Coordinates of C-alpha atoms in Angstrom, one line a residue:
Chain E
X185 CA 0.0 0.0 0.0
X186 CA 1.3 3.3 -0.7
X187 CA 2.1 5.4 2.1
X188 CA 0.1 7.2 4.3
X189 CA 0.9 10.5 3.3
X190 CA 1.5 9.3 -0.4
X191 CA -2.5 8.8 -0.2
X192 CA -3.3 11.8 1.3
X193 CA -1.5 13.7 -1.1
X194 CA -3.2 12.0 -4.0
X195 CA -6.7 12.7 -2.4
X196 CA -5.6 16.1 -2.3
X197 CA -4.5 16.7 -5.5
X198 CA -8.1 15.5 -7.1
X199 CA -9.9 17.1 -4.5
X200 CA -8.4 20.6 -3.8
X201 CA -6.3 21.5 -6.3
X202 CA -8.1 20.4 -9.5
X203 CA -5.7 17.6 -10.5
X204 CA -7.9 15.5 -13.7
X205 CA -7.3 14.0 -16.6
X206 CA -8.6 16.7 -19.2
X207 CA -9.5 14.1 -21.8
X208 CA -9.7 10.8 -23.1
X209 CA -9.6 10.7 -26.8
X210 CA -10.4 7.7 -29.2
X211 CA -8.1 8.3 -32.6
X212 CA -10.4 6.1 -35.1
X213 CA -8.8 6.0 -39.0
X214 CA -11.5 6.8 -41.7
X215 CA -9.4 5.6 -44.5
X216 CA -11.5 2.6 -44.8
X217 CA -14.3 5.1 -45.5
X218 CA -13.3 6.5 -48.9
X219 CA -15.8 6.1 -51.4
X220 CA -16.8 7.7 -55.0
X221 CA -19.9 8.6 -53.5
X222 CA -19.6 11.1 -51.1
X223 CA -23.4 9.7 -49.2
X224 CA -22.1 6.5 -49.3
X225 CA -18.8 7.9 -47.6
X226 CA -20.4 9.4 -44.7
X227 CA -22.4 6.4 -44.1
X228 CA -19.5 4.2 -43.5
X229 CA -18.0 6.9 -41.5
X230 CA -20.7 7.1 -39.1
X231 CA -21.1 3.7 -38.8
X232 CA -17.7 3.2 -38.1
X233 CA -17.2 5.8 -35.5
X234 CA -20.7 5.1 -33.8
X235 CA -19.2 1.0 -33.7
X236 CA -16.1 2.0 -32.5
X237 CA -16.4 4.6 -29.6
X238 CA -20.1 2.9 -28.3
X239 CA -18.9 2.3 -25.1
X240 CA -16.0 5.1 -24.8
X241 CA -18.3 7.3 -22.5
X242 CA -19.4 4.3 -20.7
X243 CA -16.3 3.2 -19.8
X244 CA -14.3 6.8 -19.3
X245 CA -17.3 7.1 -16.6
X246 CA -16.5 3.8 -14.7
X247 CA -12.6 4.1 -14.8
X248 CA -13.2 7.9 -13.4
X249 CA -15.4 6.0 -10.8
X250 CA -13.2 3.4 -9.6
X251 CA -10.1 5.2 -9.5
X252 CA -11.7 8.2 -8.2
X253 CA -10.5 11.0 -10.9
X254 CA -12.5 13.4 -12.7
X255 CA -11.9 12.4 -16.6
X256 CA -13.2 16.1 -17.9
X257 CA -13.7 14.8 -21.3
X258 CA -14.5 12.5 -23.5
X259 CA -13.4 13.0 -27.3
X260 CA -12.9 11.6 -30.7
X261 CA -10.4 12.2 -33.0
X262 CA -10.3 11.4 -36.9
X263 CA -8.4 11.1 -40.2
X264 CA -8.3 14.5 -41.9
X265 CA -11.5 14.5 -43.7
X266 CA -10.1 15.9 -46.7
X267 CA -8.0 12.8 -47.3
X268 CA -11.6 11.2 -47.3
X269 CA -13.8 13.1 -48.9
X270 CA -11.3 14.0 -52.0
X271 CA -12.0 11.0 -53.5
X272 CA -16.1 12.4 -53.8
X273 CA -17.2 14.9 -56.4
X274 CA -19.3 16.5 -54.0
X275 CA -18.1 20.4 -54.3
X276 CA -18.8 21.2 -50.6
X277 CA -17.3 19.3 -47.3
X278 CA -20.2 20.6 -45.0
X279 CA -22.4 16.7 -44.7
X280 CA -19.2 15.3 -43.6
X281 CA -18.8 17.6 -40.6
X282 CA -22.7 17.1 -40.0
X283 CA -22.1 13.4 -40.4
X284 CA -19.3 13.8 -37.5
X285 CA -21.7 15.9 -35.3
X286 CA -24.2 13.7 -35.9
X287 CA -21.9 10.5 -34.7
X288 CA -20.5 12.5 -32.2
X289 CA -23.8 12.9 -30.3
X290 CA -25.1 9.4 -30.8
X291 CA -22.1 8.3 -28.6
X292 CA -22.0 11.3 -26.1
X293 CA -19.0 12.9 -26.8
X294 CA -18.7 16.9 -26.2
X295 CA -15.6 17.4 -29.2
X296 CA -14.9 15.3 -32.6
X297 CA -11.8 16.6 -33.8
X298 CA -10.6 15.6 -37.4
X299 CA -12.3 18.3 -40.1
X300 CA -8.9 18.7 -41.3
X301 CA -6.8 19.6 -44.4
X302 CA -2.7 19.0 -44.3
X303 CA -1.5 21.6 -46.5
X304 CA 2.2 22.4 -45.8
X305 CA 3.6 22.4 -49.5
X306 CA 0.2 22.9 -51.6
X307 CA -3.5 22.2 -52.0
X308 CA -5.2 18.5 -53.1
X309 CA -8.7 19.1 -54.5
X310 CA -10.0 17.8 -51.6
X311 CA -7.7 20.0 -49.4
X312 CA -9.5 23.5 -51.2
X313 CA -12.8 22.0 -50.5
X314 CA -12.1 21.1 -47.2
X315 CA -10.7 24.8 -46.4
X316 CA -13.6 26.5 -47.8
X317 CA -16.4 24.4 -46.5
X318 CA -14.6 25.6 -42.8
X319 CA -17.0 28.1 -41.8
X320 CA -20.4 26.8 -43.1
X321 CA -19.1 23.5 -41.5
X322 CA -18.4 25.0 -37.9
X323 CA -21.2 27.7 -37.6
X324 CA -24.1 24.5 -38.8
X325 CA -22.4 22.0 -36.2
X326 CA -21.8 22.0 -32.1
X327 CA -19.1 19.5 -31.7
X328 CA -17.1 19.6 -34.9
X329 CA -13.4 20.9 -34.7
X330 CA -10.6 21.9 -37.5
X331 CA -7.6 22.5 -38.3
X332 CA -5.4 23.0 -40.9
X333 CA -1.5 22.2 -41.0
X334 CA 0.1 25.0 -43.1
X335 CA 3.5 24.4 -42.8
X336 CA 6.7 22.2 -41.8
X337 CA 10.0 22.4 -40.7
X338 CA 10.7 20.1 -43.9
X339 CA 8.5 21.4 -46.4
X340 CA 7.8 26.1 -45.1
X341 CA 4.8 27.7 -44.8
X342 CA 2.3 27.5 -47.5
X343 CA 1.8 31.5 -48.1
X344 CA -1.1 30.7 -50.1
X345 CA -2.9 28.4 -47.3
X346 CA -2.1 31.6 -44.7
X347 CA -3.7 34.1 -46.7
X348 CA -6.9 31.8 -47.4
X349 CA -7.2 31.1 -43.8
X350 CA -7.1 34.6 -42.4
X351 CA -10.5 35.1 -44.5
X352 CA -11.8 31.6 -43.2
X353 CA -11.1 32.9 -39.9
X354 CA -13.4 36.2 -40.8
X355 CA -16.2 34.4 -42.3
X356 CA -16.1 31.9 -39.5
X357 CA -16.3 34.7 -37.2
X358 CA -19.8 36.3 -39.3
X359 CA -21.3 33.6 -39.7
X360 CA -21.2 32.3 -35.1
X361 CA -21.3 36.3 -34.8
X362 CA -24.8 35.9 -32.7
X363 CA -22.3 33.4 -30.1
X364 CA -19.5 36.0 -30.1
X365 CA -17.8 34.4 -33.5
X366 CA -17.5 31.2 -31.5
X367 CA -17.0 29.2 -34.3
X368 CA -13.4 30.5 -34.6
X369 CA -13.0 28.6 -30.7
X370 CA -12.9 25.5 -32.8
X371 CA -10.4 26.4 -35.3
X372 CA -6.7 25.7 -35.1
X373 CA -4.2 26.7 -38.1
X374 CA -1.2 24.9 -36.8
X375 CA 3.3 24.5 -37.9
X376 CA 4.3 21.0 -37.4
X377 CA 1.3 19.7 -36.3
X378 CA 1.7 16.6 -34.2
X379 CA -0.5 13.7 -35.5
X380 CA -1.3 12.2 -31.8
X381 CA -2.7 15.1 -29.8
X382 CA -5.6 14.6 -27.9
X383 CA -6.7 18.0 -27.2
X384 CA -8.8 20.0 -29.2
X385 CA -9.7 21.8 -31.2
X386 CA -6.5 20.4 -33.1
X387 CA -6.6 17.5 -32.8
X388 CA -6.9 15.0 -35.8
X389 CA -5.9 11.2 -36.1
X390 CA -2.6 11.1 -38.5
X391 CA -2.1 9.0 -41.6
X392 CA 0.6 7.2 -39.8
X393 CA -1.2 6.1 -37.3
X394 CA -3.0 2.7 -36.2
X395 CA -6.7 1.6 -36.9
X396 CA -7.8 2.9 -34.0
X397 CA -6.0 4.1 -30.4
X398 CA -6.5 5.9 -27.3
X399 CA -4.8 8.8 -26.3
X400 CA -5.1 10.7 -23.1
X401 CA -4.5 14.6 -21.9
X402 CA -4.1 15.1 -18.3
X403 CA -3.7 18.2 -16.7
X404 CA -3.0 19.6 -13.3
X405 CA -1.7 23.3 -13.2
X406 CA -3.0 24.0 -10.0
X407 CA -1.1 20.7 -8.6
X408 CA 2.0 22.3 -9.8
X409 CA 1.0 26.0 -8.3
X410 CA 0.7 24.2 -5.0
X411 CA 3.9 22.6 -5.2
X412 CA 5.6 25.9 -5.8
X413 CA 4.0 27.6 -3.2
X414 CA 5.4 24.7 -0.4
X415 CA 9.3 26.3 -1.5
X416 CA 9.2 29.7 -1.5
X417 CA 13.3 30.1 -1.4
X418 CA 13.7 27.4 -3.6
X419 CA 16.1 28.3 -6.3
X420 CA 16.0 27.9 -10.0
X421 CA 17.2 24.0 -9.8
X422 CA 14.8 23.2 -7.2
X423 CA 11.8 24.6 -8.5
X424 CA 12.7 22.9 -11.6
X425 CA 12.6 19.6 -10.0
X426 CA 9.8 20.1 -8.0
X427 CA 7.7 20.1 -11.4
X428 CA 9.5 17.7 -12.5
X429 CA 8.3 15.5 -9.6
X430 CA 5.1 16.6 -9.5
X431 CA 4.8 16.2 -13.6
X432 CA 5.8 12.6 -12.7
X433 CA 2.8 11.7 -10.7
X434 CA 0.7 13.2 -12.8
X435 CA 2.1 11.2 -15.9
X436 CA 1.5 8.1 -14.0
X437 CA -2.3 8.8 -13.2
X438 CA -3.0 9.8 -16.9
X439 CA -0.7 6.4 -17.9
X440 CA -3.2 4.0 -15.4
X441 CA -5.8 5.5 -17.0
X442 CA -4.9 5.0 -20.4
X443 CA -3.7 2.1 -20.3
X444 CA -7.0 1.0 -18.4
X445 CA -9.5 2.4 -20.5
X446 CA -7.6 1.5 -23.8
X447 CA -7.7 -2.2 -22.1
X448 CA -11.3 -2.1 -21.8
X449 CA -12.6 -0.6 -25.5
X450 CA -10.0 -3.5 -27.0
X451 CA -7.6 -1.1 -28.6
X452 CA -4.0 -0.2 -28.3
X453 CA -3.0 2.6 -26.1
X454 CA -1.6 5.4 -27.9
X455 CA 0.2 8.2 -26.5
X456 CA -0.2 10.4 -23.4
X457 CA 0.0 13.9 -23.5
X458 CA 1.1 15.8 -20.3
X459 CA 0.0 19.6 -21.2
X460 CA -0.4 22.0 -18.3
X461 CA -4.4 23.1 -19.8
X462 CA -6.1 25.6 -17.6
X463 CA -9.4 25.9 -17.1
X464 CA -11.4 29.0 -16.4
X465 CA -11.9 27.9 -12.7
X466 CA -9.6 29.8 -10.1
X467 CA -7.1 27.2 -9.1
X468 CA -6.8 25.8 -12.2
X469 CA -4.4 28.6 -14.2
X470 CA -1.1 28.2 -16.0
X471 CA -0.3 32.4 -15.4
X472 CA -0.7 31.3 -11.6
X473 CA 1.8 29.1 -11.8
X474 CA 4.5 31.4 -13.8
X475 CA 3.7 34.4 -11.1
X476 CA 4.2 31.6 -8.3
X477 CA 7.9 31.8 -9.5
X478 CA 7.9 35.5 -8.4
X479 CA 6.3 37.9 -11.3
X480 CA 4.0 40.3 -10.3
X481 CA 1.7 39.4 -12.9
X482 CA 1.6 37.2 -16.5
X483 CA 3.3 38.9 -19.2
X484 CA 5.8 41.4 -17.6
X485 CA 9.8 40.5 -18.3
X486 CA 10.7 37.3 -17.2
X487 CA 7.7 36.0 -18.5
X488 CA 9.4 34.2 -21.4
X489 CA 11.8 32.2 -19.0
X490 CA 9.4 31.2 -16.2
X491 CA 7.5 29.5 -19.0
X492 CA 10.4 28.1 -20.9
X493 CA 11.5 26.2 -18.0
X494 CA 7.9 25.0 -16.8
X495 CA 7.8 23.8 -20.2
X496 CA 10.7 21.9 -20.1
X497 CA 10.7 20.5 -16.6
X498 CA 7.3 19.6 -17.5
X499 CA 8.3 17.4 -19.9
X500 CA 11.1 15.8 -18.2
X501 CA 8.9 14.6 -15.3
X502 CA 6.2 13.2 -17.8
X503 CA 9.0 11.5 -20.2
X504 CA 10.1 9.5 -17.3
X505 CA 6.6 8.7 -16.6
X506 CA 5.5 7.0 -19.2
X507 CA 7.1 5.2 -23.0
X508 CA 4.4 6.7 -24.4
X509 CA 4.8 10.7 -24.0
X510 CA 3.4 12.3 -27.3
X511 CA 1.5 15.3 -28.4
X512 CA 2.4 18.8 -27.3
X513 CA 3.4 17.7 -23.6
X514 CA 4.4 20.8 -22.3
X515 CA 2.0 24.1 -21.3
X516 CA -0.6 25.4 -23.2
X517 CA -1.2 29.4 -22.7
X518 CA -5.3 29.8 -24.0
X519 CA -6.0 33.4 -22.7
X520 CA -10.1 33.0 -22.6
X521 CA -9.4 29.6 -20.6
X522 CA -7.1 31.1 -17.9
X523 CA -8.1 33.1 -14.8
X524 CA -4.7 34.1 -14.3
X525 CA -4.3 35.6 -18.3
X526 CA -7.7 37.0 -18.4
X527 CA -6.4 39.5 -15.6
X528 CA -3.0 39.7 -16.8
X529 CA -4.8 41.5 -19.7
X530 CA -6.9 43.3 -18.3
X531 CA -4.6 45.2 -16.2
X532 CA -2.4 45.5 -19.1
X533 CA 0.5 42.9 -18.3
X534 CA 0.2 40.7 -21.1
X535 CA 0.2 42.0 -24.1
X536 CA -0.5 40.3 -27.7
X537 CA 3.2 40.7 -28.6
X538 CA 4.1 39.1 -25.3
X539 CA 2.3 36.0 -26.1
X540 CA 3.9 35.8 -29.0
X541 CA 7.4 35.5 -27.4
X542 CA 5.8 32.7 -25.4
X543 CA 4.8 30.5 -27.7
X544 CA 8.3 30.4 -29.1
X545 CA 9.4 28.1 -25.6
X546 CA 6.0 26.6 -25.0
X547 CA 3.4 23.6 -26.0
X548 CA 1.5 25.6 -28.8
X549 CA 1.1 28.8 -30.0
X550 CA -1.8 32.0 -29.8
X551 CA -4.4 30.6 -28.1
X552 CA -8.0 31.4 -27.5
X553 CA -7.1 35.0 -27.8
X554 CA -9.8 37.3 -29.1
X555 CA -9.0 40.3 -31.3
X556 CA -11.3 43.5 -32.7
X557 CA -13.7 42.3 -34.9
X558 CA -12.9 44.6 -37.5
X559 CA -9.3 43.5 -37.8
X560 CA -8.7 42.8 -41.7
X561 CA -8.3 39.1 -43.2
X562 CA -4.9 40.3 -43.8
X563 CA -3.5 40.9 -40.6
X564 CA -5.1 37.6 -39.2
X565 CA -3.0 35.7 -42.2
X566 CA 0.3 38.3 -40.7
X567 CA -0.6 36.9 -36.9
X568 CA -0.6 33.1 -38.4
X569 CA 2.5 33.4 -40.8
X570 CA 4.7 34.9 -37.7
X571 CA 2.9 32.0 -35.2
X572 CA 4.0 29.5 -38.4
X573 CA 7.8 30.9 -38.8
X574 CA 8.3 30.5 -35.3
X575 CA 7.1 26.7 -35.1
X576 CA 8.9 25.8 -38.7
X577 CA 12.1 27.7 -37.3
X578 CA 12.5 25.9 -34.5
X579 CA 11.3 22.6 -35.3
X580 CA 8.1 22.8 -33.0
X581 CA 4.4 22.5 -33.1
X582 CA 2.9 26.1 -33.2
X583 CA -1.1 26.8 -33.6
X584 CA -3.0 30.0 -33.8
X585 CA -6.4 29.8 -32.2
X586 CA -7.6 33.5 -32.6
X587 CA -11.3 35.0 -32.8
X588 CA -12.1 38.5 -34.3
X589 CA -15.1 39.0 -32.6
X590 CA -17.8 40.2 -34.8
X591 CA -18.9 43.6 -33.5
X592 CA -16.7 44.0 -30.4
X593 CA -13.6 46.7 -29.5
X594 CA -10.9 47.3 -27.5
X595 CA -12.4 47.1 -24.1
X596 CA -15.1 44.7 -24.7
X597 CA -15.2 41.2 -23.6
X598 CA -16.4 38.2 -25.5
X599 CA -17.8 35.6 -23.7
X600 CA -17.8 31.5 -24.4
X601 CA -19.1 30.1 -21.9
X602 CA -17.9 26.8 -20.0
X603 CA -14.5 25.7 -20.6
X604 CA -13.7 28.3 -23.5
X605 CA -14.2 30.8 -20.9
X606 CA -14.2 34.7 -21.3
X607 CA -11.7 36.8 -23.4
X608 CA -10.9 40.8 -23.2
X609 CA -10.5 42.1 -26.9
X610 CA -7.0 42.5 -27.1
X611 CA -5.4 45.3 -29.8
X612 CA -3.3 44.4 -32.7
X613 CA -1.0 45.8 -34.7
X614 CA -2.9 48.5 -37.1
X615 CA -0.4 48.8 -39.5
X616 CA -1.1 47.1 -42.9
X617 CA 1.0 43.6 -43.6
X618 CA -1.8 42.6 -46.8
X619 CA 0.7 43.5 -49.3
X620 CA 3.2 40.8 -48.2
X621 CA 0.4 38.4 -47.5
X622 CA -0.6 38.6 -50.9
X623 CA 2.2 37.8 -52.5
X624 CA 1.6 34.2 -52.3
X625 CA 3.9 30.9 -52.5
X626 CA 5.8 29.4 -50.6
X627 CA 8.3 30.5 -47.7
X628 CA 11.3 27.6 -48.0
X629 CA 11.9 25.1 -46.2
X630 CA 14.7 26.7 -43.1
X631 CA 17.9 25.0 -43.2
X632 CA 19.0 22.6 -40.6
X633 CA 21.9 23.5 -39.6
X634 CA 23.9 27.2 -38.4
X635 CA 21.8 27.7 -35.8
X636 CA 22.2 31.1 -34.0
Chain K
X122 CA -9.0 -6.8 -6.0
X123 CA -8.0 -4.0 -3.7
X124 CA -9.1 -0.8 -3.0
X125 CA -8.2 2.7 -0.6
X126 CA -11.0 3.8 1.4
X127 CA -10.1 7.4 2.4
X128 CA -12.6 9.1 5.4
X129 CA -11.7 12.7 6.7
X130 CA -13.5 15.2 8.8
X131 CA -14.1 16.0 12.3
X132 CA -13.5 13.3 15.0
X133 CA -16.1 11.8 16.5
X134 CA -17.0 8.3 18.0
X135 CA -18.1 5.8 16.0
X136 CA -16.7 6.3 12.5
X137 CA -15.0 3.2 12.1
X138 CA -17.6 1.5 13.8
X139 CA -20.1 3.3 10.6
X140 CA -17.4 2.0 7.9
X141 CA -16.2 -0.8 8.2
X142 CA -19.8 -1.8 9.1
X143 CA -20.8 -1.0 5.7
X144 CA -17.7 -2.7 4.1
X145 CA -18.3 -5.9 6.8
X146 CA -21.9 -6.2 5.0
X147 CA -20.5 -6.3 1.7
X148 CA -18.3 -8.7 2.2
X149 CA -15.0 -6.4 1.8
X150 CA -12.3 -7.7 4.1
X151 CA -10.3 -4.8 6.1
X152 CA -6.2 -5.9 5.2
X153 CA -4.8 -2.7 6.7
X154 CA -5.8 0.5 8.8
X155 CA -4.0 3.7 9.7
X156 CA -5.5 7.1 11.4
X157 CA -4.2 9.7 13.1
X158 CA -6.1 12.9 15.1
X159 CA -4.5 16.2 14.5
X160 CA -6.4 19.3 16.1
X161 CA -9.7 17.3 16.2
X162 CA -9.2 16.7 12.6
X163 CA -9.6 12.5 11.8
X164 CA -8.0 11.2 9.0
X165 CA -8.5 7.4 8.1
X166 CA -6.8 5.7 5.1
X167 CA -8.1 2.0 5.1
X168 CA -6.3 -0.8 2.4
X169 CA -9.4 -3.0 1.9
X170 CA -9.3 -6.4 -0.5
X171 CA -12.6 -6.7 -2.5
X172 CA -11.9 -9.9 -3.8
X173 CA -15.2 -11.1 -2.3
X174 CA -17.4 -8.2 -2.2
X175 CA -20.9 -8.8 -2.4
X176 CA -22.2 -5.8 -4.4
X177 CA -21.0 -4.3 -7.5
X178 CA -17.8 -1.1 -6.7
X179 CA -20.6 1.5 -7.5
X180 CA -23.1 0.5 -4.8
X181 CA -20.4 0.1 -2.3
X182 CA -19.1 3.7 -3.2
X183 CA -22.6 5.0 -3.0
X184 CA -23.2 3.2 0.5
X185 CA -20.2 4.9 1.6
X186 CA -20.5 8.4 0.5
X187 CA -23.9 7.9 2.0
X188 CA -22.7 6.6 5.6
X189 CA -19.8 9.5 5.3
X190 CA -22.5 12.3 4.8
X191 CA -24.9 10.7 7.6
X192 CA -21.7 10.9 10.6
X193 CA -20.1 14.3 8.4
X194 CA -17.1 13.0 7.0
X195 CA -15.9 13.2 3.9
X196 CA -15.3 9.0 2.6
X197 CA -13.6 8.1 -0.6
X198 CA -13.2 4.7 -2.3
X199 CA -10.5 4.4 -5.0
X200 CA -8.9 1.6 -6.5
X201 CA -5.5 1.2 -5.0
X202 CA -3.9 1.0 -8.7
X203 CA -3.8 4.5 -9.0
X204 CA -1.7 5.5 -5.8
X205 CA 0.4 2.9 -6.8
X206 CA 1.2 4.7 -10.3
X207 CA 1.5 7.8 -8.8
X208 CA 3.7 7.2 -5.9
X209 CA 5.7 3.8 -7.0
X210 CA 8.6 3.6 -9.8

């Protein structure tokens, strides 16, 4: 039996400090589902997803039951649909993502990830289609999410897919203007996107992947905050293995669970992914954590480093936890879903070219920020090639998650209710960047090796 | 199968009287027990062995969050899998 204390701090970490595991996420491959006939396409695919992930709600509930750890979601991921629907002729992607909603609430779930086009050296057919059905398909569904992967560390930034995007991301934002553009909530443009992430909205269920897996997100920022507070002198070294320690355990809670619930729905365990995700609750914020260190608030100098190395000894704790580490593993930094960045901003800490900086050491990229609604196309394509160079530069996974809320300013506040949370509008650059995101092409490929 | 049966609250008598009556019903056998009182604050961890139990783990759970709320304690039941991830290499 584990020690007394050992117990006690488990019971602890679940009760008072918000320790879960964020997601459970069945990866299911639609491959199997191509077909010349686009109806006869989304048939297969809801048959197959409704077969596969029958019990995955069922069984998330009764692990979180027996083990006594709040499993926050329950999720689906899929193969990029436009790998699936190319092969159609129908000239709009918009069934597929109903057939997904429509799968996705037959089995419970709250998020299918997967309406997806992987375009980081050009367009397929399929991959146009897919891009502009975006909008139609996320404003006419509720638990549809996309992404698009617009450039590699091997292949650049497709200049075209960037500028196309920042007017998918203002259509998107009309058309879910009555929910404060919410539909741009489940939109990821993403550099090096990893083919294994649970979370969502960006996740999708790679090419490379098996017939169907399991992955799992876990959590735990307030876990970590707690364990900082305990050392208040503790130096640079030490607080860099406290997370690394406390990372650790919870690896090995998300692992049992993985492994556990894989073991039940009969398929293989895939990866785990050890993110630091806050939620809106207090308690439960990444910004916390950073100002823990010894910042006065979010965003002011110092920023950059705090995060770097809770990024990294994050992901030294969970590789040592478990063989099966994927996804981002590190710390995501959504503005709307943290407590601690919603008042960074709104005191005027954190500013957008702050975040920025920190997505160049952490998990993803802009995250769940909102912007004036009447920022042009072409300065959201700017915001998303700058978020793309960064990722492609330095061979990591960068995503832009950004709404221009329809009809809101500067000083407003858009609101998204449950886990998305709230977001201040937060000023951009005004200066023009349209004539360089119209140029089109391709940026190359970086090279691999003079690194300064 | 075994399980960790957590109860914390205010002391009182009769708590472990009220628990391990519930567990004695259902057939779960008692393998190990440790407590301790700090400033009138009771904390119980129990290592129990279901091996036998009577009932399925949900109605056991339920039975004891219900006991735990009738005497004002707080009582968990979690499989004993998951403190041994967490806190074992």
């Amino acid at each position: 039996m584990a020690m007394f204390k050992d117990v006690l701090e488990t019971v602890r970490m679940i009760e008072k400090e918000r320790l879960d595991i964020r997601t459970i996420t069945m990866g299911i491959s639609l491959l199997d589902c191509i077909d010349s006939s686009g109806a006869k396409s989304r048939q297969k695919i809801y048959e197959k997803i409704t077969r596969l992930a029958e019990n995955l709600v069922k069984e998330g509930e009764r692990i979180e039951n027996e083990l006594g750890i709040p499993i926050v979601n329950k999720r689906i991921s899929v193969t990029p649909i436009a790998l699936i629907a190319g092969s159609s002729d129908d000239l709009n992607y918009v069934e597929y993502a109903k057939t997904l909603d429509a799968a996705a609430a037959t089995v419970g779930i709250n998020f299918i990830g997967g309406f997806s086009a992987l375009v980081p050296k050009g367009f397929t057919k399929g991959d146009r289609i897919l891009i502009d059905s975006i909008p139609e398909a996320l404003a006419t569904t509720n638990c549809v999410c996309s992404s698009v992967n617009l450039g590699s560390s091997k292949a650049g930034i497709n200049m075209d897919a960037v500028k196309r995007l920042g007017e998918v991301i203002k259509e998107t934002a009309y058309l879910t203007r009555d929910a404060d553009s919410i539909g741009c909530a489940k939109f990821v443009a993403f550099a090096n996107a990893v083919e294994d992430n649970p979370f969502m909205a960006g996740a999708f269920h790679g090419v490379g992947e098996a017939e169907s897996v399991l992955n799992v997100g876990v959590s735990g920022p307030g876990v970590v905050k707690r364990a900082l507070e305990k050392a208040q002198d503790a130096s640079f070294g030490e607080m860099a293995e406290i997370i690394k320690k406390t990372a650790f355990k919870i690896t090995r809670a998300g692992h049992l669970v993985g492994t556990t619930v894989a073991e039940r729905l009969n398929v293989p365990f895939g990866i785990l992914d050890l993110s630091l995700a806050p939620t809106p609750e207090i308690g439960d914020s990444v910004a916390r954590i950073l100002e823990e260190m010894g910042l006065e608030h979010c965003g002011t100098h110092g920023t950059t480093a705090a995060l770097a190395m809770l990024n990294d000894a994050v992901k030294k704790g969970g590789i040592m936890a478990s063989t099966s580490v994927g996804g981002f593993s590190g710390a995501f930094i959504p503005v709307s879903e943290d407590e601690g960045m919603i008042e960074a901003v709104e005191c005027g800490a954190l500013t957008f070219d702050k975040l920025e900086a920190m997505t160049s050491v952490c998990s993803v990229g802009i995250d769940m920020v909102a912007i004036p609604g009447d920022t042009p196309a072409s300065t959201i394509s700017g915001i998303l090639a700058d978020e793309a160079a960064i990722g492609v530069i330095n061979n990591k996974t960068t995503g832009v998650r950004i709404i221009p809320v329809y009809g809101k300013d500067v000083g407003d506040t858009a609101e998204f209710g449950g886990l998305l949370g709230r977001a201040p509008i937060m000023p951009v650059n005004k200066n023009d960047c349209s004539v360089f995101v119209n140029r089109g092409g391709q940026i190359p490929a970086p090279i691999h090796s003079f690194k300064n | 199968m075994r399980a960790v049966v957590t109860v914390i609250g205010k002391d009182r008598t009769g708590i472990i009287y009220n628990v391990s009556k519930i567990l004695a019903e259902n057939s779960v056998n008692i393998e190990d027990i440790s407590q301790t009182v700090m400033h009138d604050f009771f904390t119980m961890i129990m290592l129990v062995d279901m091996t036998n139990m009577s009932v399925d783990f949900n109605i056991l759970k339920a039975a004891l969050e219900e006991v735990g709320e009738t005497i004002g304690m707080s009582i968990r039941i979690q499989h004993e899998d998951l403190f041994n991830a967490m806190h074992t290499i």
